[in-house]
């Protein structure tokens, strides 16, 4: 390998350049024609509260007026309209944080927020009060304390790296972190929650895959993807590299008004993901984050949308509708009602194919026969 090639492989090079090409100011958005010239000034006050980064990877689509992309990344004045129900920390991350940077809500899993930087700033982000501000990032001492906590709690089997976007960190920053996790024997799984495959696909490098393999753990990746138009050829290739590299990829989708709140939008997204060997894992009902009211769909409509998928898509291509209970008492699955008990042993089921109701009487459960 020539020295020049080695150099290029070791530095973030291409992906750092792509990252820097994102649009970050209202003036840039106006110059690109993405907001009306008269709107840019008003958006300065939005930017002061919620940072902007329209990713270069999706800029062509945004420029072409694709609303499913523009609504996700281009700021709107409505973001400063706060509803009384909306919260700064909608899912109670802080309440369940025993040490800085770590949230431990479930006995077997813990979240480690390794950075609050992202490669794009989503206008509906549930951690929008934290993201983008480097002052919120865990310092080396806090990180050491979080790792000590993980070492001391043997019930934790899975560490979920999140933030912010963990993959916005360089390999040089990730490498010692992965090395530390690799040495904790009770951790079997490292899950990475990231937006990178669609907003900065160049970041999925062979070196990154080698870092994952180097942990000796099962590394799972949960990719945040909300619309089929995010699946550019580069994004598809990045997802392919991950799956080919032995990383199971799940998709997390946020249900967003004007982005994916239609049967057609959801079907085309989940079909596309299945064709890319990505499993649609969760459809998130939007958290009550401040200034996100213009994205929220009513819960009955959300339920109707997921109900409409059953019987029309392969079972593995239908994500669960999940909701974080405000305040932080946990994530739940909200299910359409397919089954209703109508009497002892008697159930009424609704067909996902044509809505027919079928009443079934099941015989009583029998004891195990003696050998
Ligand atoms: C969402 C979340 C998890 C992961 O939950 P899964 O159901 O395993 O996807 C883990 N810990 C915390 C604190 C969470 O908020
Ligand atoms: S990538 Fe995730 S953490 Fe970052 S702004 Fe978007 S939703 Fe928030």
PDB file of N, CA and C in Angstrom, residues 43-124:
ATOM      1  N   UNK A  43     -35.423  32.627  10.877  1.00  0.00           N
ATOM      2  CA  UNK A  43     -34.921  31.299  11.253  1.00  0.00           C
ATOM      3  C   UNK A  43     -33.643  31.370  12.080  1.00  0.00           C
ATOM      4  N   UNK A  44     -33.033  32.572  12.125  1.00  0.00           N
ATOM      5  CA  UNK A  44     -31.857  32.728  12.978  1.00  0.00           C
ATOM      6  C   UNK A  44     -32.223  32.409  14.430  1.00  0.00           C
ATOM      7  N   UNK A  45     -33.423  32.837  14.855  1.00  0.00           N
ATOM      8  CA  UNK A  45     -33.804  32.581  16.256  1.00  0.00           C
ATOM      9  C   UNK A  45     -34.106  31.099  16.475  1.00  0.00           C
ATOM     10  N   UNK A  46     -34.540  30.402  15.424  1.00  0.00           N
ATOM     11  CA  UNK A  46     -34.716  28.949  15.554  1.00  0.00           C
ATOM     12  C   UNK A  46     -33.345  28.299  15.716  1.00  0.00           C
ATOM     13  N   UNK A  47     -32.410  28.728  14.891  1.00  0.00           N
ATOM     14  CA  UNK A  47     -31.055  28.148  14.932  1.00  0.00           C
ATOM     15  C   UNK A  47     -30.398  28.326  16.300  1.00  0.00           C
ATOM     16  N   UNK A  48     -30.704  29.481  16.944  1.00  0.00           N
ATOM     17  CA  UNK A  48     -30.106  29.702  18.265  1.00  0.00           C
ATOM     18  C   UNK A  48     -30.530  28.632  19.261  1.00  0.00           C
ATOM     19  N   UNK A  49     -31.744  28.122  19.088  1.00  0.00           N
ATOM     20  CA  UNK A  49     -32.236  27.109  20.036  1.00  0.00           C
ATOM     21  C   UNK A  49     -31.940  25.698  19.513  1.00  0.00           C
ATOM     22  N   UNK A  50     -32.202  25.472  18.230  1.00  0.00           N
ATOM     23  CA  UNK A  50     -32.059  24.127  17.660  1.00  0.00           C
ATOM     24  C   UNK A  50     -31.183  24.209  16.413  1.00  0.00           C
ATOM     25  N   UNK A  51     -29.997  23.661  16.529  1.00  0.00           N
ATOM     26  CA  UNK A  51     -29.006  23.784  15.470  1.00  0.00           C
ATOM     27  C   UNK A  51     -29.474  23.176  14.147  1.00  0.00           C
ATOM     28  N   UNK A  52     -28.829  23.615  13.066  1.00  0.00           N
ATOM     29  CA  UNK A  52     -29.210  23.199  11.716  1.00  0.00           C
ATOM     30  C   UNK A  52     -28.050  22.433  11.079  1.00  0.00           C
ATOM     31  N   UNK A  53     -28.343  21.318  10.445  1.00  0.00           N
ATOM     32  CA  UNK A  53     -27.391  20.720   9.511  1.00  0.00           C
ATOM     33  C   UNK A  53     -28.185  19.886   8.511  1.00  0.00           C
ATOM     34  N   UNK A  54     -28.281  20.412   7.291  1.00  0.00           N
ATOM     35  CA  UNK A  54     -28.933  19.673   6.217  1.00  0.00           C
ATOM     36  C   UNK A  54     -27.825  18.867   5.552  1.00  0.00           C
ATOM     37  N   UNK A  55     -27.927  17.531   5.600  1.00  0.00           N
ATOM     38  CA  UNK A  55     -26.788  16.740   5.120  1.00  0.00           C
ATOM     39  C   UNK A  55     -26.588  16.852   3.619  1.00  0.00           C
ATOM     40  N   UNK A  56     -25.334  16.913   3.238  1.00  0.00           N
ATOM     41  CA  UNK A  56     -24.974  16.994   1.827  1.00  0.00           C
ATOM     42  C   UNK A  56     -25.524  15.782   1.061  1.00  0.00           C
ATOM     43  N   UNK A  57     -25.533  14.608   1.724  1.00  0.00           N
ATOM     44  CA  UNK A  57     -25.951  13.372   1.054  1.00  0.00           C
ATOM     45  C   UNK A  57     -27.385  13.446   0.525  1.00  0.00           C
ATOM     46  N   UNK A  58     -28.232  14.261   1.192  1.00  0.00           N
ATOM     47  CA  UNK A  58     -29.643  14.306   0.786  1.00  0.00           C
ATOM     48  C   UNK A  58     -30.025  15.647   0.169  1.00  0.00           C
ATOM     49  N   UNK A  59     -29.010  16.471  -0.061  1.00  0.00           N
ATOM     50  CA  UNK A  59     -29.258  17.826  -0.543  1.00  0.00           C
ATOM     51  C   UNK A  59     -29.951  17.850  -1.914  1.00  0.00           C
ATOM     52  N   UNK A  60     -29.565  16.930  -2.782  1.00  0.00           N
ATOM     53  CA  UNK A  60     -30.196  16.907  -4.110  1.00  0.00           C
ATOM     54  C   UNK A  60     -31.700  16.716  -3.979  1.00  0.00           C
ATOM     55  N   UNK A  61     -32.091  15.806  -3.108  1.00  0.00           N
ATOM     56  CA  UNK A  61     -33.513  15.540  -2.895  1.00  0.00           C
ATOM     57  C   UNK A  61     -34.212  16.745  -2.282  1.00  0.00           C
ATOM     58  N   UNK A  62     -33.544  17.383  -1.321  1.00  0.00           N
ATOM     59  CA  UNK A  62     -34.130  18.567  -0.680  1.00  0.00           C
ATOM     60  C   UNK A  62     -34.284  19.674  -1.722  1.00  0.00           C
ATOM     61  N   UNK A  63     -33.252  19.861  -2.539  1.00  0.00           N
ATOM     62  CA  UNK A  63     -33.305  20.885  -3.596  1.00  0.00           C
ATOM     63  C   UNK A  63     -34.428  20.613  -4.579  1.00  0.00           C
ATOM     64  N   UNK A  64     -34.649  19.323  -4.852  1.00  0.00           N
ATOM     65  CA  UNK A  64     -35.687  18.956  -5.813  1.00  0.00           C
ATOM     66  C   UNK A  64     -37.088  19.117  -5.217  1.00  0.00           C
ATOM     67  N   UNK A  65     -37.149  19.563  -3.956  1.00  0.00           N
ATOM     68  CA  UNK A  65     -38.447  19.842  -3.342  1.00  0.00           C
ATOM     69  C   UNK A  65     -39.123  18.612  -2.757  1.00  0.00           C
ATOM     70  N   UNK A  66     -38.334  17.543  -2.484  1.00  0.00           N
ATOM     71  CA  UNK A  66     -38.902  16.346  -1.861  1.00  0.00           C
ATOM     72  C   UNK A  66     -39.294  16.686  -0.415  1.00  0.00           C
ATOM     73  N   UNK A  67     -40.608  16.768  -0.168  1.00  0.00           N
ATOM     74  CA  UNK A  67     -41.085  17.201   1.147  1.00  0.00           C
ATOM     75  C   UNK A  67     -40.684  16.222   2.243  1.00  0.00           C
ATOM     76  N   UNK A  68     -40.556  14.939   1.901  1.00  0.00           N
ATOM     77  CA  UNK A  68     -40.217  13.964   2.949  1.00  0.00           C
ATOM     78  C   UNK A  68     -38.807  14.221   3.480  1.00  0.00           C
ATOM     79  N   UNK A  69     -37.962  14.841   2.657  1.00  0.00           N
ATOM     80  CA  UNK A  69     -36.606  15.188   3.112  1.00  0.00           C
ATOM     81  C   UNK A  69     -36.573  16.601   3.680  1.00  0.00           C
ATOM     82  N   UNK A  70     -37.191  17.550   2.978  1.00  0.00           N
ATOM     83  CA  UNK A  70     -37.141  18.940   3.427  1.00  0.00           C
ATOM     84  C   UNK A  70     -37.738  19.082   4.830  1.00  0.00           C
ATOM     85  N   UNK A  71     -38.870  18.432   5.068  1.00  0.00           N
ATOM     86  CA  UNK A  71     -39.505  18.569   6.389  1.00  0.00           C
ATOM     87  C   UNK A  71     -38.616  18.023   7.511  1.00  0.00           C
ATOM     88  N   UNK A  72     -37.810  17.029   7.189  1.00  0.00           N
ATOM     89  CA  UNK A  72     -36.962  16.435   8.229  1.00  0.00           C
ATOM     90  C   UNK A  72     -35.774  17.307   8.614  1.00  0.00           C
ATOM     91  N   UNK A  73     -35.271  18.098   7.643  1.00  0.00           N
ATOM     92  CA  UNK A  73     -34.001  18.790   7.901  1.00  0.00           C
ATOM     93  C   UNK A  73     -34.023  20.311   7.797  1.00  0.00           C
ATOM     94  N   UNK A  74     -34.996  20.867   7.075  1.00  0.00           N
ATOM     95  CA  UNK A  74     -35.028  22.324   6.913  1.00  0.00           C
ATOM     96  C   UNK A  74     -35.853  22.921   8.061  1.00  0.00           C
ATOM     97  N   UNK A  75     -35.261  23.864   8.832  1.00  0.00           N
ATOM     98  CA  UNK A  75     -35.970  24.402   9.995  1.00  0.00           C
ATOM     99  C   UNK A  75     -37.223  25.188   9.604  1.00  0.00           C
ATOM    100  N   UNK A  76     -38.170  25.262  10.522  1.00  0.00           N
ATOM    101  CA  UNK A  76     -39.417  25.989  10.319  1.00  0.00           C
ATOM    102  C   UNK A  76     -39.662  26.911  11.517  1.00  0.00           C
ATOM    103  N   UNK A  77     -40.329  28.053  11.304  1.00  0.00           N
ATOM    104  CA  UNK A  77     -40.638  28.940  12.435  1.00  0.00           C
ATOM    105  C   UNK A  77     -41.486  28.247  13.510  1.00  0.00           C
ATOM    106  N   UNK A  78     -42.317  27.260  13.118  1.00  0.00           N
ATOM    107  CA  UNK A  78     -43.186  26.555  14.097  1.00  0.00           C
ATOM    108  C   UNK A  78     -42.392  25.875  15.206  1.00  0.00           C
ATOM    109  N   UNK A  79     -41.077  25.680  14.984  1.00  0.00           N
ATOM    110  CA  UNK A  79     -40.288  24.994  16.020  1.00  0.00           C
ATOM    111  C   UNK A  79     -40.195  25.793  17.314  1.00  0.00           C
ATOM    112  N   UNK A  80     -40.528  27.087  17.228  1.00  0.00           N
ATOM    113  CA  UNK A  80     -40.500  27.881  18.460  1.00  0.00           C
ATOM    114  C   UNK A  80     -41.883  27.963  19.100  1.00  0.00           C
ATOM    115  N   UNK A  81     -42.827  27.207  18.563  1.00  0.00           N
ATOM    116  CA  UNK A  81     -44.153  27.117  19.198  1.00  0.00           C
ATOM    117  C   UNK A  81     -44.114  25.920  20.145  1.00  0.00           C
ATOM    118  N   UNK A  82     -44.080  26.208  21.439  1.00  0.00           N
ATOM    119  CA  UNK A  82     -44.004  25.134  22.436  1.00  0.00           C
ATOM    120  C   UNK A  82     -45.390  24.893  23.019  1.00  0.00           C
ATOM    121  N   UNK A  83     -45.826  23.640  22.997  1.00  0.00           N
ATOM    122  CA  UNK A  83     -47.130  23.307  23.558  1.00  0.00           C
ATOM    123  C   UNK A  83     -46.956  22.965  25.040  1.00  0.00           C
ATOM    124  N   UNK A  84     -48.025  23.187  25.840  1.00  0.00           N
ATOM    125  CA  UNK A  84     -47.874  22.946  27.289  1.00  0.00           C
ATOM    126  C   UNK A  84     -47.473  21.508  27.627  1.00  0.00           C
ATOM    127  N   UNK A  85     -47.850  20.553  26.753  1.00  0.00           N
ATOM    128  CA  UNK A  85     -47.537  19.133  27.037  1.00  0.00           C
ATOM    129  C   UNK A  85     -46.085  18.801  26.721  1.00  0.00           C
ATOM    130  N   UNK A  86     -45.385  19.688  25.995  1.00  0.00           N
ATOM    131  CA  UNK A  86     -44.046  19.345  25.523  1.00  0.00           C
ATOM    132  C   UNK A  86     -42.974  19.578  26.593  1.00  0.00           C
ATOM    133  N   UNK A  87     -41.940  18.722  26.550  1.00  0.00           N
ATOM    134  CA  UNK A  87     -40.934  18.699  27.614  1.00  0.00           C
ATOM    135  C   UNK A  87     -39.521  18.808  27.038  1.00  0.00           C
ATOM    136  N   UNK A  88     -38.582  19.304  27.866  1.00  0.00           N
ATOM    137  CA  UNK A  88     -37.185  19.361  27.416  1.00  0.00           C
ATOM    138  C   UNK A  88     -36.566  17.969  27.378  1.00  0.00           C
ATOM    139  N   UNK A  89     -36.946  17.148  28.351  1.00  0.00           N
ATOM    140  CA  UNK A  89     -36.389  15.787  28.431  1.00  0.00           C
ATOM    141  C   UNK A  89     -37.582  14.831  28.382  1.00  0.00           C
ATOM    142  N   UNK A  90     -38.169  14.659  27.170  1.00  0.00           N
ATOM    143  CA  UNK A  90     -39.475  13.989  27.113  1.00  0.00           C
ATOM    144  C   UNK A  90     -39.479  12.548  27.621  1.00  0.00           C
ATOM    145  N   UNK A  91     -38.325  11.839  27.533  1.00  0.00           N
ATOM    146  CA  UNK A  91     -38.379  10.439  27.955  1.00  0.00           C
ATOM    147  C   UNK A  91     -37.605  10.180  29.249  1.00  0.00           C
ATOM    148  N   UNK A  92     -37.333  11.272  29.976  1.00  0.00           N
ATOM    149  CA  UNK A  92     -36.751  11.111  31.310  1.00  0.00           C
ATOM    150  C   UNK A  92     -35.366  10.476  31.321  1.00  0.00           C
ATOM    151  N   UNK A  93     -34.535  10.826  30.346  1.00  0.00           N
ATOM    152  CA  UNK A  93     -33.164  10.302  30.308  1.00  0.00           C
ATOM    153  C   UNK A  93     -32.392  10.659  31.567  1.00  0.00           C
ATOM    154  N   UNK A  94     -32.602  11.906  32.011  1.00  0.00           N
ATOM    155  CA  UNK A  94     -31.780  12.405  33.126  1.00  0.00           C
ATOM    156  C   UNK A  94     -32.149  11.696  34.427  1.00  0.00           C
ATOM    157  N   UNK A  95     -33.455  11.416  34.586  1.00  0.00           N
ATOM    158  CA  UNK A  95     -33.929  10.780  35.813  1.00  0.00           C
ATOM    159  C   UNK A  95     -33.297   9.402  36.017  1.00  0.00           C
ATOM    160  N   UNK A  96     -32.988   8.721  34.906  1.00  0.00           N
ATOM    161  CA  UNK A  96     -32.438   7.366  34.999  1.00  0.00           C
ATOM    162  C   UNK A  96     -30.945   7.329  34.674  1.00  0.00           C
ATOM    163  N   UNK A  97     -30.272   8.459  34.957  1.00  0.00           N
ATOM    164  CA  UNK A  97     -28.861   8.549  34.631  1.00  0.00           C
ATOM    165  C   UNK A  97     -28.015   8.489  35.904  1.00  0.00           C
ATOM    166  N   UNK A  98     -27.484   7.297  36.239  1.00  0.00           N
ATOM    167  CA  UNK A  98     -26.696   7.167  37.472  1.00  0.00           C
ATOM    168  C   UNK A  98     -25.355   7.884  37.384  1.00  0.00           C
ATOM    169  N   UNK A  99     -24.775   7.938  36.176  1.00  0.00           N
ATOM    170  CA  UNK A  99     -23.548   8.721  35.965  1.00  0.00           C
ATOM    171  C   UNK A  99     -23.711   9.476  34.658  1.00  0.00           C
ATOM    172  N   UNK A 100     -23.013  10.583  34.538  1.00  0.00           N
ATOM    173  CA  UNK A 100     -23.102  11.441  33.351  1.00  0.00           C
ATOM    174  C   UNK A 100     -22.904  10.615  32.072  1.00  0.00           C
ATOM    175  N   UNK A 101     -23.808  10.808  31.105  1.00  0.00           N
ATOM    176  CA  UNK A 101     -23.619  10.156  29.802  1.00  0.00           C
ATOM    177  C   UNK A 101     -24.233   8.770  29.699  1.00  0.00           C
ATOM    178  N   UNK A 102     -24.741   8.243  30.830  1.00  0.00           N
ATOM    179  CA  UNK A 102     -25.268   6.871  30.807  1.00  0.00           C
ATOM    180  C   UNK A 102     -26.720   6.865  31.306  1.00  0.00           C
ATOM    181  N   UNK A 103     -27.593   6.152  30.615  1.00  0.00           N
ATOM    182  CA  UNK A 103     -28.974   5.982  31.079  1.00  0.00           C
ATOM    183  C   UNK A 103     -29.232   4.492  31.270  1.00  0.00           C
ATOM    184  N   UNK A 104     -29.680   4.133  32.464  1.00  0.00           N
ATOM    185  CA  UNK A 104     -29.891   2.725  32.807  1.00  0.00           C
ATOM    186  C   UNK A 104     -31.324   2.565  33.306  1.00  0.00           C
ATOM    187  N   UNK A 105     -32.198   2.160  32.360  1.00  0.00           N
ATOM    188  CA  UNK A 105     -33.615   2.062  32.685  1.00  0.00           C
ATOM    189  C   UNK A 105     -34.042   0.597  32.815  1.00  0.00           C
ATOM    190  N   UNK A 106     -33.433  -0.259  31.992  1.00  0.00           N
ATOM    191  CA  UNK A 106     -33.776  -1.686  31.995  1.00  0.00           C
ATOM    192  C   UNK A 106     -32.593  -2.451  32.567  1.00  0.00           C
ATOM    193  N   UNK A 107     -32.859  -3.534  33.311  1.00  0.00           N
ATOM    194  CA  UNK A 107     -31.745  -4.212  33.982  1.00  0.00           C
ATOM    195  C   UNK A 107     -30.643  -4.690  33.033  1.00  0.00           C
ATOM    196  N   UNK A 108     -31.016  -5.143  31.829  1.00  0.00           N
ATOM    197  CA  UNK A 108     -30.008  -5.797  30.979  1.00  0.00           C
ATOM    198  C   UNK A 108     -29.400  -4.900  29.910  1.00  0.00           C
ATOM    199  N   UNK A 109     -29.865  -3.670  29.786  1.00  0.00           N
ATOM    200  CA  UNK A 109     -29.367  -2.793  28.729  1.00  0.00           C
ATOM    201  C   UNK A 109     -29.083  -1.406  29.302  1.00  0.00           C
ATOM    202  N   UNK A 110     -28.042  -0.763  28.774  1.00  0.00           N
ATOM    203  CA  UNK A 110     -27.777   0.620  29.185  1.00  0.00           C
ATOM    204  C   UNK A 110     -27.414   1.444  27.961  1.00  0.00           C
ATOM    205  N   UNK A 111     -27.828   2.701  27.987  1.00  0.00           N
ATOM    206  CA  UNK A 111     -27.479   3.633  26.910  1.00  0.00           C
ATOM    207  C   UNK A 111     -26.229   4.389  27.303  1.00  0.00           C
ATOM    208  N   UNK A 112     -25.311   4.510  26.350  1.00  0.00           N
ATOM    209  CA  UNK A 112     -24.121   5.319  26.574  1.00  0.00           C
ATOM    210  C   UNK A 112     -24.124   6.411  25.505  1.00  0.00           C
ATOM    211  N   UNK A 113     -24.259   7.653  25.969  1.00  0.00           N
ATOM    212  CA  UNK A 113     -24.338   8.760  25.014  1.00  0.00           C
ATOM    213  C   UNK A 113     -22.941   9.323  24.805  1.00  0.00           C
ATOM    214  N   UNK A 114     -22.306   8.846  23.731  1.00  0.00           N
ATOM    215  CA  UNK A 114     -20.875   9.096  23.557  1.00  0.00           C
ATOM    216  C   UNK A 114     -20.568  10.450  22.935  1.00  0.00           C
ATOM    217  N   UNK A 115     -21.551  11.065  22.294  1.00  0.00           N
ATOM    218  CA  UNK A 115     -21.371  12.416  21.760  1.00  0.00           C
ATOM    219  C   UNK A 115     -22.756  12.989  21.507  1.00  0.00           C
ATOM    220  N   UNK A 116     -22.867  14.294  21.517  1.00  0.00           N
ATOM    221  CA  UNK A 116     -24.148  14.902  21.149  1.00  0.00           C
ATOM    222  C   UNK A 116     -24.095  15.528  19.757  1.00  0.00           C
ATOM    223  N   UNK A 117     -22.979  15.278  19.041  1.00  0.00           N
ATOM    224  CA  UNK A 117     -22.884  15.772  17.669  1.00  0.00           C
ATOM    225  C   UNK A 117     -23.607  14.807  16.728  1.00  0.00           C
ATOM    226  N   UNK A 118     -24.132  15.336  15.622  1.00  0.00           N
ATOM    227  CA  UNK A 118     -24.772  14.499  14.604  1.00  0.00           C
ATOM    228  C   UNK A 118     -24.335  14.979  13.224  1.00  0.00           C
ATOM    229  N   UNK A 119     -24.520  14.106  12.246  1.00  0.00           N
ATOM    230  CA  UNK A 119     -24.174  14.465  10.869  1.00  0.00           C
ATOM    231  C   UNK A 119     -25.308  15.228  10.195  1.00  0.00           C
ATOM    232  N   UNK A 120     -26.470  15.283  10.867  1.00  0.00           N
ATOM    233  CA  UNK A 120     -27.589  16.096  10.384  1.00  0.00           C
ATOM    234  C   UNK A 120     -28.381  16.419  11.636  1.00  0.00           C
ATOM    235  N   UNK A 121     -29.108  17.536  11.646  1.00  0.00           N
ATOM    236  CA  UNK A 121     -29.961  17.802  12.798  1.00  0.00           C
ATOM    237  C   UNK A 121     -31.415  17.708  12.387  1.00  0.00           C
ATOM    238  N   UNK A 122     -32.061  16.666  12.915  1.00  0.00           N
ATOM    239  CA  UNK A 122     -33.447  16.373  12.554  1.00  0.00           C
ATOM    240  C   UNK A 122     -34.343  17.356  13.304  1.00  0.00           C
ATOM    241  N   UNK A 123     -35.308  17.898  12.617  1.00  0.00           N
ATOM    242  CA  UNK A 123     -36.126  18.960  13.199  1.00  0.00           C
ATOM    243  C   UNK A 123     -37.051  18.453  14.298  1.00  0.00           C
ATOM    244  N   UNK A 124     -37.176  17.149  14.446  1.00  0.00           N
ATOM    245  CA  UNK A 124     -38.114  16.547  15.405  1.00  0.00           C
ATOM    246  C   UNK A 124     -37.364  15.807  16.507  1.00  0.00           C
TER     247      UNK A 124
END
